[in-house]
PDB file of C-alpha atoms in Angstrom:
ATOM      1  CA  UNK A   1      20.275  11.603  29.014  1.00  0.00           C
ATOM      2  CA  UNK A   2      18.002  11.640  32.073  1.00  0.00           C
ATOM      3  CA  UNK A   3      15.731   9.140  30.323  1.00  0.00           C
ATOM      4  CA  UNK A   4      18.693   6.843  29.697  1.00  0.00           C
ATOM      5  CA  UNK A   5      19.746   7.004  33.359  1.00  0.00           C
ATOM      6  CA  UNK A   6      16.321   5.651  34.336  1.00  0.00           C
ATOM      7  CA  UNK A   7      17.374   2.326  32.822  1.00  0.00           C
ATOM      8  CA  UNK A   8      19.190   0.267  35.439  1.00  0.00           C
ATOM      9  CA  UNK A   9      21.601  -1.203  32.856  1.00  0.00           C
ATOM     10  CA  UNK A  10      22.817   2.241  31.739  1.00  0.00           C
ATOM     11  CA  UNK A  11      23.081   3.479  35.321  1.00  0.00           C
ATOM     12  CA  UNK A  12      25.095   0.405  36.350  1.00  0.00           C
ATOM     13  CA  UNK A  13      27.377   0.640  33.330  1.00  0.00           C
ATOM     14  CA  UNK A  14      28.165   4.273  34.174  1.00  0.00           C
ATOM     15  CA  UNK A  15      28.665   3.375  37.850  1.00  0.00           C
ATOM     16  CA  UNK A  16      31.181   0.684  36.864  1.00  0.00           C
ATOM     17  CA  UNK A  17      32.975   3.154  34.596  1.00  0.00           C
ATOM     18  CA  UNK A  18      33.076   5.720  37.423  1.00  0.00           C
ATOM     19  CA  UNK A  19      34.661   3.210  39.819  1.00  0.00           C
ATOM     20  CA  UNK A  20      37.196   2.236  37.160  1.00  0.00           C
ATOM     21  CA  UNK A  21      38.102   5.873  36.493  1.00  0.00           C
ATOM     22  CA  UNK A  22      38.457   6.725  40.195  1.00  0.00           C
ATOM     23  CA  UNK A  23      40.647   3.723  40.985  1.00  0.00           C
ATOM     24  CA  UNK A  24      42.691   4.046  37.803  1.00  0.00           C
ATOM     25  CA  UNK A  25      43.447   7.689  38.616  1.00  0.00           C
ATOM     26  CA  UNK A  26      45.474   6.405  41.554  1.00  0.00           C
ATOM     27  CA  UNK A  27      46.501   2.967  40.253  1.00  0.00           C
ATOM     28  CA  UNK A  28      46.829   3.093  36.435  1.00  0.00           C
ATOM     29  CA  UNK A  29      47.341  -0.662  36.141  1.00  0.00           C
ATOM     30  CA  UNK A  30      43.846  -1.350  37.452  1.00  0.00           C
ATOM     31  CA  UNK A  31      42.167  -0.598  34.100  1.00  0.00           C
ATOM     32  CA  UNK A  32      44.651  -2.493  31.972  1.00  0.00           C
ATOM     33  CA  UNK A  33      42.944  -5.032  29.676  1.00  0.00           C
ATOM     34  CA  UNK A  34      44.634  -7.969  31.381  1.00  0.00           C
ATOM     35  CA  UNK A  35      43.325  -6.938  34.809  1.00  0.00           C
ATOM     36  CA  UNK A  36      39.818  -6.285  33.476  1.00  0.00           C
ATOM     37  CA  UNK A  37      39.759  -9.747  31.890  1.00  0.00           C
ATOM     38  CA  UNK A  38      40.884 -11.202  35.214  1.00  0.00           C
ATOM     39  CA  UNK A  39      38.032  -9.417  37.009  1.00  0.00           C
ATOM     40  CA  UNK A  40      35.576 -10.742  34.411  1.00  0.00           C
ATOM     41  CA  UNK A  41      36.945 -14.252  34.833  1.00  0.00           C
ATOM     42  CA  UNK A  42      36.809 -13.971  38.636  1.00  0.00           C
ATOM     43  CA  UNK A  43      33.163 -12.883  38.408  1.00  0.00           C
ATOM     44  CA  UNK A  44      32.076 -15.576  35.941  1.00  0.00           C
ATOM     45  CA  UNK A  45      30.751 -18.026  38.533  1.00  0.00           C
ATOM     46  CA  UNK A  46      28.819 -15.255  40.305  1.00  0.00           C
ATOM     47  CA  UNK A  47      27.269 -14.170  36.994  1.00  0.00           C
ATOM     48  CA  UNK A  48      26.071 -17.705  36.258  1.00  0.00           C
ATOM     49  CA  UNK A  49      24.650 -18.225  39.744  1.00  0.00           C
ATOM     50  CA  UNK A  50      22.904 -14.841  39.681  1.00  0.00           C
ATOM     51  CA  UNK A  51      21.245 -15.706  36.360  1.00  0.00           C
ATOM     52  CA  UNK A  52      19.918 -18.945  37.875  1.00  0.00           C
ATOM     53  CA  UNK A  53      18.681 -17.028  40.904  1.00  0.00           C
ATOM     54  CA  UNK A  54      16.978 -14.479  38.636  1.00  0.00           C
ATOM     55  CA  UNK A  55      14.813 -17.208  37.086  1.00  0.00           C
ATOM     56  CA  UNK A  56      13.524 -18.063  40.576  1.00  0.00           C
ATOM     57  CA  UNK A  57      13.100 -14.504  41.857  1.00  0.00           C
ATOM     58  CA  UNK A  58      11.085 -13.537  38.773  1.00  0.00           C
ATOM     59  CA  UNK A  59       8.377 -15.935  39.990  1.00  0.00           C
ATOM     60  CA  UNK A  60       8.176 -14.220  43.416  1.00  0.00           C
ATOM     61  CA  UNK A  61      10.269 -17.024  44.919  1.00  0.00           C
ATOM     62  CA  UNK A  62      13.835 -17.261  46.200  1.00  0.00           C
ATOM     63  CA  UNK A  63      16.462 -20.016  46.293  1.00  0.00           C
ATOM     64  CA  UNK A  64      18.608 -19.770  49.430  1.00  0.00           C
ATOM     65  CA  UNK A  65      20.106 -23.217  48.797  1.00  0.00           C
ATOM     66  CA  UNK A  66      22.131 -22.416  45.665  1.00  0.00           C
ATOM     67  CA  UNK A  67      25.484 -22.127  47.469  1.00  0.00           C
ATOM     68  CA  UNK A  68      24.813 -25.319  49.451  1.00  0.00           C
ATOM     69  CA  UNK A  69      23.816 -27.061  46.203  1.00  0.00           C
ATOM     70  CA  UNK A  70      27.126 -25.878  44.714  1.00  0.00           C
ATOM     71  CA  UNK A  71      29.081 -27.213  47.702  1.00  0.00           C
ATOM     72  CA  UNK A  72      27.332 -30.596  47.633  1.00  0.00           C
ATOM     73  CA  UNK A  73      27.670 -31.196  43.885  1.00  0.00           C
ATOM     74  CA  UNK A  74      31.253 -29.924  44.040  1.00  0.00           C
ATOM     75  CA  UNK A  75      32.103 -32.400  46.801  1.00  0.00           C
ATOM     76  CA  UNK A  76      30.428 -35.268  44.909  1.00  0.00           C
ATOM     77  CA  UNK A  77      32.316 -34.547  41.700  1.00  0.00           C
ATOM     78  CA  UNK A  78      35.615 -33.987  43.535  1.00  0.00           C
ATOM     79  CA  UNK A  79      35.304 -37.310  45.386  1.00  0.00           C
ATOM     80  CA  UNK A  80      34.353 -39.063  42.135  1.00  0.00           C
ATOM     81  CA  UNK A  81      37.372 -37.601  40.391  1.00  0.00           C
ATOM     82  CA  UNK A  82      39.656 -38.579  43.271  1.00  0.00           C
ATOM     83  CA  UNK A  83      38.334 -42.161  43.256  1.00  0.00           C
ATOM     84  CA  UNK A  84      38.108 -42.561  39.465  1.00  0.00           C
ATOM     85  CA  UNK A  85      40.602 -40.136  37.834  1.00  0.00           C
ATOM     86  CA  UNK A  86      40.045 -41.746  34.423  1.00  0.00           C
ATOM     87  CA  UNK A  87      36.435 -40.553  34.130  1.00  0.00           C
ATOM     88  CA  UNK A  88      36.277 -37.833  31.414  1.00  0.00           C
ATOM     89  CA  UNK A  89      35.748 -34.325  32.762  1.00  0.00           C
ATOM     90  CA  UNK A  90      32.781 -33.572  30.433  1.00  0.00           C
ATOM     91  CA  UNK A  91      31.033 -36.615  31.918  1.00  0.00           C
ATOM     92  CA  UNK A  92      31.722 -35.282  35.433  1.00  0.00           C
ATOM     93  CA  UNK A  93      30.324 -31.911  34.419  1.00  0.00           C
ATOM     94  CA  UNK A  94      27.172 -33.557  33.061  1.00  0.00           C
ATOM     95  CA  UNK A  95      26.876 -35.392  36.368  1.00  0.00           C
ATOM     96  CA  UNK A  96      27.107 -32.069  38.217  1.00  0.00           C
ATOM     97  CA  UNK A  97      24.311 -30.578  36.138  1.00  0.00           C
ATOM     98  CA  UNK A  98      22.065 -33.616  36.686  1.00  0.00           C
ATOM     99  CA  UNK A  99      22.729 -33.740  40.442  1.00  0.00           C
ATOM    100  CA  UNK A 100      22.272 -29.967  40.798  1.00  0.00           C
ATOM    101  CA  UNK A 101      19.048 -30.066  38.769  1.00  0.00           C
ATOM    102  CA  UNK A 102      17.823 -32.927  40.973  1.00  0.00           C
ATOM    103  CA  UNK A 103      18.472 -30.894  44.117  1.00  0.00           C
ATOM    104  CA  UNK A 104      16.695 -27.927  42.534  1.00  0.00           C
ATOM    105  CA  UNK A 105      13.793 -30.198  41.538  1.00  0.00           C
ATOM    106  CA  UNK A 106      13.460 -31.291  45.169  1.00  0.00           C
ATOM    107  CA  UNK A 107      12.994 -27.633  46.129  1.00  0.00           C
ATOM    108  CA  UNK A 108      10.556 -27.169  43.267  1.00  0.00           C
ATOM    109  CA  UNK A 109       8.407 -30.165  44.191  1.00  0.00           C
ATOM    110  CA  UNK A 110       8.069 -28.970  47.781  1.00  0.00           C
ATOM    111  CA  UNK A 111       7.039 -25.512  46.589  1.00  0.00           C
ATOM    112  CA  UNK A 112       4.726 -26.812  43.854  1.00  0.00           C
ATOM    113  CA  UNK A 113       3.021 -29.841  45.369  1.00  0.00           C
ATOM    114  CA  UNK A 114       3.061 -28.972  49.078  1.00  0.00           C
ATOM    115  CA  UNK A 115       2.629 -25.220  48.576  1.00  0.00           C
ATOM    116  CA  UNK A 116       5.342 -24.432  51.132  1.00  0.00           C
ATOM    117  CA  UNK A 117       6.806 -20.883  50.901  1.00  0.00           C
ATOM    118  CA  UNK A 118      10.053 -20.985  48.865  1.00  0.00           C
ATOM    119  CA  UNK A 119      12.049 -19.162  51.571  1.00  0.00           C
ATOM    120  CA  UNK A 120      11.118 -21.874  54.101  1.00  0.00           C
ATOM    121  CA  UNK A 121      11.841 -24.733  51.698  1.00  0.00           C
ATOM    122  CA  UNK A 122      15.233 -23.460  50.570  1.00  0.00           C
ATOM    123  CA  UNK A 123      16.255 -22.443  54.094  1.00  0.00           C
ATOM    124  CA  UNK A 124      15.632 -26.042  55.130  1.00  0.00           C
ATOM    125  CA  UNK A 125      17.375 -27.612  52.121  1.00  0.00           C
ATOM    126  CA  UNK A 126      20.301 -25.207  52.592  1.00  0.00           C
ATOM    127  CA  UNK A 127      20.924 -26.921  55.941  1.00  0.00           C
ATOM    128  CA  UNK A 128      20.232 -30.391  54.557  1.00  0.00           C
ATOM    129  CA  UNK A 129      22.635 -29.987  51.600  1.00  0.00           C
ATOM    130  CA  UNK A 130      25.375 -28.564  53.858  1.00  0.00           C
ATOM    131  CA  UNK A 131      24.867 -31.497  56.218  1.00  0.00           C
ATOM    132  CA  UNK A 132      25.099 -33.958  53.329  1.00  0.00           C
ATOM    133  CA  UNK A 133      28.461 -32.475  52.309  1.00  0.00           C
ATOM    134  CA  UNK A 134      29.753 -33.350  55.771  1.00  0.00           C
ATOM    135  CA  UNK A 135      28.129 -36.793  55.769  1.00  0.00           C
ATOM    136  CA  UNK A 136      29.519 -37.986  52.422  1.00  0.00           C
ATOM    137  CA  UNK A 137      32.989 -36.550  53.036  1.00  0.00           C
ATOM    138  CA  UNK A 138      33.207 -37.366  56.729  1.00  0.00           C
ATOM    139  CA  UNK A 139      34.348 -33.791  57.259  1.00  0.00           C
ATOM    140  CA  UNK A 140      37.491 -34.396  55.174  1.00  0.00           C
ATOM    141  CA  UNK A 141      38.762 -32.164  52.360  1.00  0.00           C
ATOM    142  CA  UNK A 142      39.542 -33.109  48.780  1.00  0.00           C
ATOM    143  CA  UNK A 143      42.618 -31.134  47.730  1.00  0.00           C
ATOM    144  CA  UNK A 144      44.612 -30.483  44.571  1.00  0.00           C
ATOM    145  CA  UNK A 145      46.867 -33.511  45.097  1.00  0.00           C
ATOM    146  CA  UNK A 146      43.812 -35.808  44.923  1.00  0.00           C
ATOM    147  CA  UNK A 147      42.362 -34.231  41.768  1.00  0.00           C
ATOM    148  CA  UNK A 148      43.444 -35.171  38.248  1.00  0.00           C
ATOM    149  CA  UNK A 149      45.278 -32.552  36.098  1.00  0.00           C
ATOM    150  CA  UNK A 150      42.481 -32.616  33.500  1.00  0.00           C
ATOM    151  CA  UNK A 151      39.904 -31.901  36.213  1.00  0.00           C
ATOM    152  CA  UNK A 152      41.832 -28.848  37.392  1.00  0.00           C
ATOM    153  CA  UNK A 153      43.059 -27.467  34.091  1.00  0.00           C
ATOM    154  CA  UNK A 154      40.013 -27.700  31.795  1.00  0.00           C
ATOM    155  CA  UNK A 155      38.484 -24.355  32.794  1.00  0.00           C
ATOM    156  CA  UNK A 156      41.929 -22.697  32.639  1.00  0.00           C
ATOM    157  CA  UNK A 157      42.392 -23.584  28.971  1.00  0.00           C
ATOM    158  CA  UNK A 158      42.378 -20.439  26.818  1.00  0.00           C
ATOM    159  CA  UNK A 159      40.128 -20.044  23.763  1.00  0.00           C
ATOM    160  CA  UNK A 160      40.209 -16.834  21.682  1.00  0.00           C
ATOM    161  CA  UNK A 161      42.117 -15.064  24.449  1.00  0.00           C
ATOM    162  CA  UNK A 162      39.671 -15.975  27.229  1.00  0.00           C
ATOM    163  CA  UNK A 163      39.781 -18.826  29.771  1.00  0.00           C
ATOM    164  CA  UNK A 164      37.037 -21.400  29.307  1.00  0.00           C
ATOM    165  CA  UNK A 165      35.537 -20.288  32.641  1.00  0.00           C
ATOM    166  CA  UNK A 166      34.713 -16.929  31.051  1.00  0.00           C
ATOM    167  CA  UNK A 167      33.251 -18.703  28.023  1.00  0.00           C
ATOM    168  CA  UNK A 168      31.012 -20.760  30.298  1.00  0.00           C
ATOM    169  CA  UNK A 169      29.604 -17.492  31.683  1.00  0.00           C
ATOM    170  CA  UNK A 170      29.148 -15.992  28.201  1.00  0.00           C
ATOM    171  CA  UNK A 171      27.368 -19.073  26.832  1.00  0.00           C
ATOM    172  CA  UNK A 172      25.171 -19.295  29.954  1.00  0.00           C
ATOM    173  CA  UNK A 173      24.212 -15.627  29.567  1.00  0.00           C
ATOM    174  CA  UNK A 174      23.294 -16.167  25.901  1.00  0.00           C
ATOM    175  CA  UNK A 175      21.176 -19.211  26.770  1.00  0.00           C
ATOM    176  CA  UNK A 176      19.358 -17.262  29.491  1.00  0.00           C
ATOM    177  CA  UNK A 177      18.767 -14.339  27.140  1.00  0.00           C
ATOM    178  CA  UNK A 178      17.195 -16.685  24.580  1.00  0.00           C
ATOM    179  CA  UNK A 179      15.049 -18.434  27.205  1.00  0.00           C
ATOM    180  CA  UNK A 180      13.907 -15.201  28.862  1.00  0.00           C
ATOM    181  CA  UNK A 181      13.107 -13.286  25.686  1.00  0.00           C
ATOM    182  CA  UNK A 182      12.266 -15.876  23.060  1.00  0.00           C
ATOM    183  CA  UNK A 183      10.484 -18.782  24.731  1.00  0.00           C
ATOM    184  CA  UNK A 184       7.070 -19.368  26.381  1.00  0.00           C
ATOM    185  CA  UNK A 185       8.874 -20.426  29.569  1.00  0.00           C
ATOM    186  CA  UNK A 186      10.620 -17.050  29.826  1.00  0.00           C
ATOM    187  CA  UNK A 187       7.352 -15.186  29.295  1.00  0.00           C
ATOM    188  CA  UNK A 188       5.656 -17.384  31.891  1.00  0.00           C
ATOM    189  CA  UNK A 189       8.355 -16.610  34.481  1.00  0.00           C
ATOM    190  CA  UNK A 190       7.757 -12.869  34.030  1.00  0.00           C
ATOM    191  CA  UNK A 191       3.964 -13.241  33.898  1.00  0.00           C
ATOM    192  CA  UNK A 192       3.814 -15.148  37.181  1.00  0.00           C
ATOM    193  CA  UNK A 193       5.890 -12.476  38.869  1.00  0.00           C
ATOM    194  CA  UNK A 194       3.698  -9.663  37.579  1.00  0.00           C
ATOM    195  CA  UNK A 195       0.350 -11.278  38.409  1.00  0.00           C
ATOM    196  CA  UNK A 196       0.101 -14.966  39.345  1.00  0.00           C
ATOM    197  CA  UNK A 197      -3.715 -14.907  39.469  1.00  0.00           C
ATOM    198  CA  UNK A 198      -4.052 -13.491  35.975  1.00  0.00           C
ATOM    199  CA  UNK A 199      -1.421 -15.975  34.778  1.00  0.00           C
ATOM    200  CA  UNK A 200      -3.684 -18.861  35.767  1.00  0.00           C
ATOM    201  CA  UNK A 201      -6.486 -17.439  33.600  1.00  0.00           C
ATOM    202  CA  UNK A 202      -4.118 -17.260  30.633  1.00  0.00           C
ATOM    203  CA  UNK A 203      -3.402 -20.976  30.923  1.00  0.00           C
ATOM    204  CA  UNK A 204      -0.055 -20.829  32.745  1.00  0.00           C
ATOM    205  CA  UNK A 205       0.526 -23.547  35.318  1.00  0.00           C
ATOM    206  CA  UNK A 206       2.039 -21.437  38.103  1.00  0.00           C
ATOM    207  CA  UNK A 207       3.265 -24.327  40.233  1.00  0.00           C
ATOM    208  CA  UNK A 208       4.892 -26.170  37.344  1.00  0.00           C
ATOM    209  CA  UNK A 209       6.586 -23.006  36.082  1.00  0.00           C
ATOM    210  CA  UNK A 210       8.050 -22.363  39.549  1.00  0.00           C
ATOM    211  CA  UNK A 211       9.244 -25.984  39.541  1.00  0.00           C
ATOM    212  CA  UNK A 212      11.072 -25.369  36.245  1.00  0.00           C
ATOM    213  CA  UNK A 213      12.657 -22.221  37.701  1.00  0.00           C
ATOM    214  CA  UNK A 214      14.055 -24.197  40.634  1.00  0.00           C
ATOM    215  CA  UNK A 215      15.339 -26.913  38.286  1.00  0.00           C
ATOM    216  CA  UNK A 216      17.136 -24.249  36.237  1.00  0.00           C
ATOM    217  CA  UNK A 217      18.711 -22.643  39.305  1.00  0.00           C
ATOM    218  CA  UNK A 218      19.735 -26.071  40.598  1.00  0.00           C
ATOM    219  CA  UNK A 219      21.310 -27.089  37.279  1.00  0.00           C
ATOM    220  CA  UNK A 220      23.315 -23.851  37.175  1.00  0.00           C
ATOM    221  CA  UNK A 221      24.428 -24.319  40.791  1.00  0.00           C
ATOM    222  CA  UNK A 222      25.475 -27.884  39.959  1.00  0.00           C
ATOM    223  CA  UNK A 223      27.603 -26.804  37.011  1.00  0.00           C
ATOM    224  CA  UNK A 224      29.139 -24.074  39.162  1.00  0.00           C
ATOM    225  CA  UNK A 225      29.970 -26.769  41.706  1.00  0.00           C
ATOM    226  CA  UNK A 226      32.520 -28.246  39.313  1.00  0.00           C
ATOM    227  CA  UNK A 227      33.766 -24.808  38.187  1.00  0.00           C
ATOM    228  CA  UNK A 228      34.248 -23.604  41.782  1.00  0.00           C
ATOM    229  CA  UNK A 229      36.059 -26.738  42.976  1.00  0.00           C
ATOM    230  CA  UNK A 230      38.338 -26.965  39.957  1.00  0.00           C
ATOM    231  CA  UNK A 231      39.124 -23.228  40.200  1.00  0.00           C
ATOM    232  CA  UNK A 232      39.984 -23.137  43.909  1.00  0.00           C
ATOM    233  CA  UNK A 233      41.200 -26.799  43.896  1.00  0.00           C
ATOM    234  CA  UNK A 234      39.659 -27.679  47.218  1.00  0.00           C
ATOM    235  CA  UNK A 235      36.346 -29.235  48.208  1.00  0.00           C
ATOM    236  CA  UNK A 236      35.143 -28.904  51.790  1.00  0.00           C
ATOM    237  CA  UNK A 237      32.085 -28.241  53.920  1.00  0.00           C
ATOM    238  CA  UNK A 238      32.924 -24.517  54.020  1.00  0.00           C
ATOM    239  CA  UNK A 239      32.913 -24.036  50.229  1.00  0.00           C
ATOM    240  CA  UNK A 240      30.829 -20.988  49.210  1.00  0.00           C
ATOM    241  CA  UNK A 241      29.631 -20.470  52.791  1.00  0.00           C
ATOM    242  CA  UNK A 242      27.299 -17.459  52.875  1.00  0.00           C
ATOM    243  CA  UNK A 243      27.649 -16.982  49.112  1.00  0.00           C
ATOM    244  CA  UNK A 244      23.862 -17.145  48.615  1.00  0.00           C
ATOM    245  CA  UNK A 245      23.669 -13.555  49.914  1.00  0.00           C
ATOM    246  CA  UNK A 246      26.217 -12.399  47.320  1.00  0.00           C
ATOM    247  CA  UNK A 247      24.183 -14.100  44.585  1.00  0.00           C
ATOM    248  CA  UNK A 248      20.984 -12.368  45.673  1.00  0.00           C
ATOM    249  CA  UNK A 249      22.875  -9.067  46.001  1.00  0.00           C
ATOM    250  CA  UNK A 250      24.038  -9.321  42.368  1.00  0.00           C
ATOM    251  CA  UNK A 251      20.413  -9.810  41.307  1.00  0.00           C
ATOM    252  CA  UNK A 252      19.112  -6.891  43.389  1.00  0.00           C
ATOM    253  CA  UNK A 253      21.868  -4.528  42.234  1.00  0.00           C
ATOM    254  CA  UNK A 254      21.142  -5.643  38.684  1.00  0.00           C
ATOM    255  CA  UNK A 255      17.541  -4.481  38.999  1.00  0.00           C
ATOM    256  CA  UNK A 256      15.750  -7.781  39.675  1.00  0.00           C
ATOM    257  CA  UNK A 257      12.716  -7.053  41.833  1.00  0.00           C
ATOM    258  CA  UNK A 258      12.340  -9.249  44.914  1.00  0.00           C
ATOM    259  CA  UNK A 259       8.586  -8.845  44.338  1.00  0.00           C
ATOM    260  CA  UNK A 260       9.030 -10.695  41.010  1.00  0.00           C
ATOM    261  CA  UNK A 261       8.296  -9.949  37.379  1.00  0.00           C
ATOM    262  CA  UNK A 262      11.089  -7.401  36.805  1.00  0.00           C
ATOM    263  CA  UNK A 263      14.679  -8.071  35.756  1.00  0.00           C
ATOM    264  CA  UNK A 264      16.914  -8.614  32.751  1.00  0.00           C
ATOM    265  CA  UNK A 265      19.903 -10.744  31.833  1.00  0.00           C
ATOM    266  CA  UNK A 266      22.005  -7.659  31.052  1.00  0.00           C
ATOM    267  CA  UNK A 267      21.127  -6.094  34.411  1.00  0.00           C
ATOM    268  CA  UNK A 268      22.117  -9.228  36.339  1.00  0.00           C
ATOM    269  CA  UNK A 269      25.425  -9.487  34.471  1.00  0.00           C
ATOM    270  CA  UNK A 270      26.213  -5.839  35.212  1.00  0.00           C
ATOM    271  CA  UNK A 271      25.178  -6.301  38.853  1.00  0.00           C
ATOM    272  CA  UNK A 272      27.625  -9.183  39.221  1.00  0.00           C
ATOM    273  CA  UNK A 273      30.380  -7.272  37.404  1.00  0.00           C
ATOM    274  CA  UNK A 274      29.742  -4.243  39.648  1.00  0.00           C
ATOM    275  CA  UNK A 275      30.311  -6.418  42.723  1.00  0.00           C
ATOM    276  CA  UNK A 276      33.385  -7.942  41.071  1.00  0.00           C
ATOM    277  CA  UNK A 277      34.887  -4.527  40.320  1.00  0.00           C
ATOM    278  CA  UNK A 278      34.121  -3.252  43.835  1.00  0.00           C
ATOM    279  CA  UNK A 279      35.613  -6.362  45.449  1.00  0.00           C
ATOM    280  CA  UNK A 280      38.776  -5.981  43.355  1.00  0.00           C
ATOM    281  CA  UNK A 281      39.034  -2.206  43.737  1.00  0.00           C
ATOM    282  CA  UNK A 282      38.651  -1.897  47.508  1.00  0.00           C
ATOM    283  CA  UNK A 283      41.743  -3.970  48.433  1.00  0.00           C
ATOM    284  CA  UNK A 284      43.771  -2.054  45.817  1.00  0.00           C
ATOM    285  CA  UNK A 285      43.056   1.263  47.549  1.00  0.00           C
ATOM    286  CA  UNK A 286      43.793  -0.300  50.953  1.00  0.00           C
ATOM    287  CA  UNK A 287      40.262  -0.367  52.322  1.00  0.00           C
ATOM    288  CA  UNK A 288      40.067  -2.677  55.338  1.00  0.00           C
ATOM    289  CA  UNK A 289      37.959  -5.859  55.025  1.00  0.00           C
ATOM    290  CA  UNK A 290      35.462  -4.478  57.568  1.00  0.00           C
ATOM    291  CA  UNK A 291      34.914  -1.323  55.513  1.00  0.00           C
ATOM    292  CA  UNK A 292      34.701  -3.464  52.374  1.00  0.00           C
ATOM    293  CA  UNK A 293      31.714  -5.290  53.877  1.00  0.00           C
ATOM    294  CA  UNK A 294      30.134  -1.985  54.920  1.00  0.00           C
ATOM    295  CA  UNK A 295      30.597  -0.490  51.435  1.00  0.00           C
ATOM    296  CA  UNK A 296      29.218  -3.585  49.721  1.00  0.00           C
ATOM    297  CA  UNK A 297      26.238  -3.534  52.086  1.00  0.00           C
ATOM    298  CA  UNK A 298      25.640   0.143  51.343  1.00  0.00           C
ATOM    299  CA  UNK A 299      25.661  -0.563  47.600  1.00  0.00           C
ATOM    300  CA  UNK A 300      23.066  -3.302  48.103  1.00  0.00           C
ATOM    301  CA  UNK A 301      20.896  -1.027  50.251  1.00  0.00           C
ATOM    302  CA  UNK A 302      21.031   1.726  47.634  1.00  0.00           C
ATOM    303  CA  UNK A 303      20.067  -0.799  44.964  1.00  0.00           C
ATOM    304  CA  UNK A 304      17.034  -1.896  46.990  1.00  0.00           C
ATOM    305  CA  UNK A 305      15.963   1.744  47.425  1.00  0.00           C
ATOM    306  CA  UNK A 306      16.374   2.387  43.695  1.00  0.00           C
ATOM    307  CA  UNK A 307      14.360  -0.747  42.898  1.00  0.00           C
ATOM    308  CA  UNK A 308      11.579   0.289  45.285  1.00  0.00           C
ATOM    309  CA  UNK A 309      11.409   3.811  43.824  1.00  0.00           C
ATOM    310  CA  UNK A 310      11.409   2.443  40.281  1.00  0.00           C
ATOM    311  CA  UNK A 311       8.603  -0.003  41.002  1.00  0.00           C
ATOM    312  CA  UNK A 312       6.543   2.733  42.710  1.00  0.00           C
ATOM    313  CA  UNK A 313       7.042   4.994  39.695  1.00  0.00           C
ATOM    314  CA  UNK A 314       5.896   2.210  37.357  1.00  0.00           C
ATOM    315  CA  UNK A 315       2.820   1.722  39.532  1.00  0.00           C
ATOM    316  CA  UNK A 316       1.948   5.400  39.237  1.00  0.00           C
ATOM    317  CA  UNK A 317       2.291   5.249  35.465  1.00  0.00           C
ATOM    318  CA  UNK A 318      -0.036   2.261  35.293  1.00  0.00           C
ATOM    319  CA  UNK A 319      -2.588   4.081  37.485  1.00  0.00           C
ATOM    320  CA  UNK A 320      -2.405   7.204  35.327  1.00  0.00           C
ATOM    321  CA  UNK A 321      -3.038   5.113  32.229  1.00  0.00           C
ATOM    322  CA  UNK A 322      -5.996   3.476  33.946  1.00  0.00           C
ATOM    323  CA  UNK A 323      -7.404   6.858  34.956  1.00  0.00           C
ATOM    324  CA  UNK A 324      -6.994   8.137  31.396  1.00  0.00           C
ATOM    325  CA  UNK A 325      -9.096   5.220  30.122  1.00  0.00           C
TER     326      UNK A 325
END
């Protein structure tokens, strides 16, 4: 049992169960299947964004511009839909992915070709993308009355008992699992995070692989731009403001090391679900919004401490093996 608890996924799963049990003891409706499916659906966009962020963090980088990318692509697609309501929604979604991937590629090129630290690049593009949202919209909103019914309702359609939004998250998670565990690109992302110098000697192009990671995170953010706008039926400059910290928090709680090279798809999904359960549980038990922020921050801090301890323990194990040789 103690060995199982050392795995972040098992620990998180038990932590989620504990929260569910504690809240359900006072509010039995909280753990009803319908409410749990609602929490999963509410967390779907966060899960997808966190998976995109994981691809970047694994390479010892970070993408602070994901939420701004989401807001910009969301505004572009909302304005396009308002101006041309006859354009098919799948085509608009494809446009979101292309635009988002292009914005991610811009980050990647700056990191790859100019060798600028990712945190500096994405902090700058965060501001640029937010500014572009204001420029193209003139500071105006696009609301539900300006959007077509198909644009709003597609993700709400139910398939096999789940809204399509949930299916988007499930399919994205499966694609990431395949890429991370079954492709050379996935292995390269992990290898760069573990040891970028050794990766070069094994034939991995570190700069190009980081570029691909940023393109992936950008494409995911672009797709989430449509999903966010159509879910909350409003596009504005303030969309997803500050959400980049929530995305990174889901990764950290899920066991993704900020130092790179460590993390799993299952861990990220559970990290996002943990935040989703906490965010839904705290209002139910009448915790004030200020305490909700403090509790969420404490959970993130504990996750960072657990990550640091885990990485130090792994380092000791590696040293012991080296000494034994």
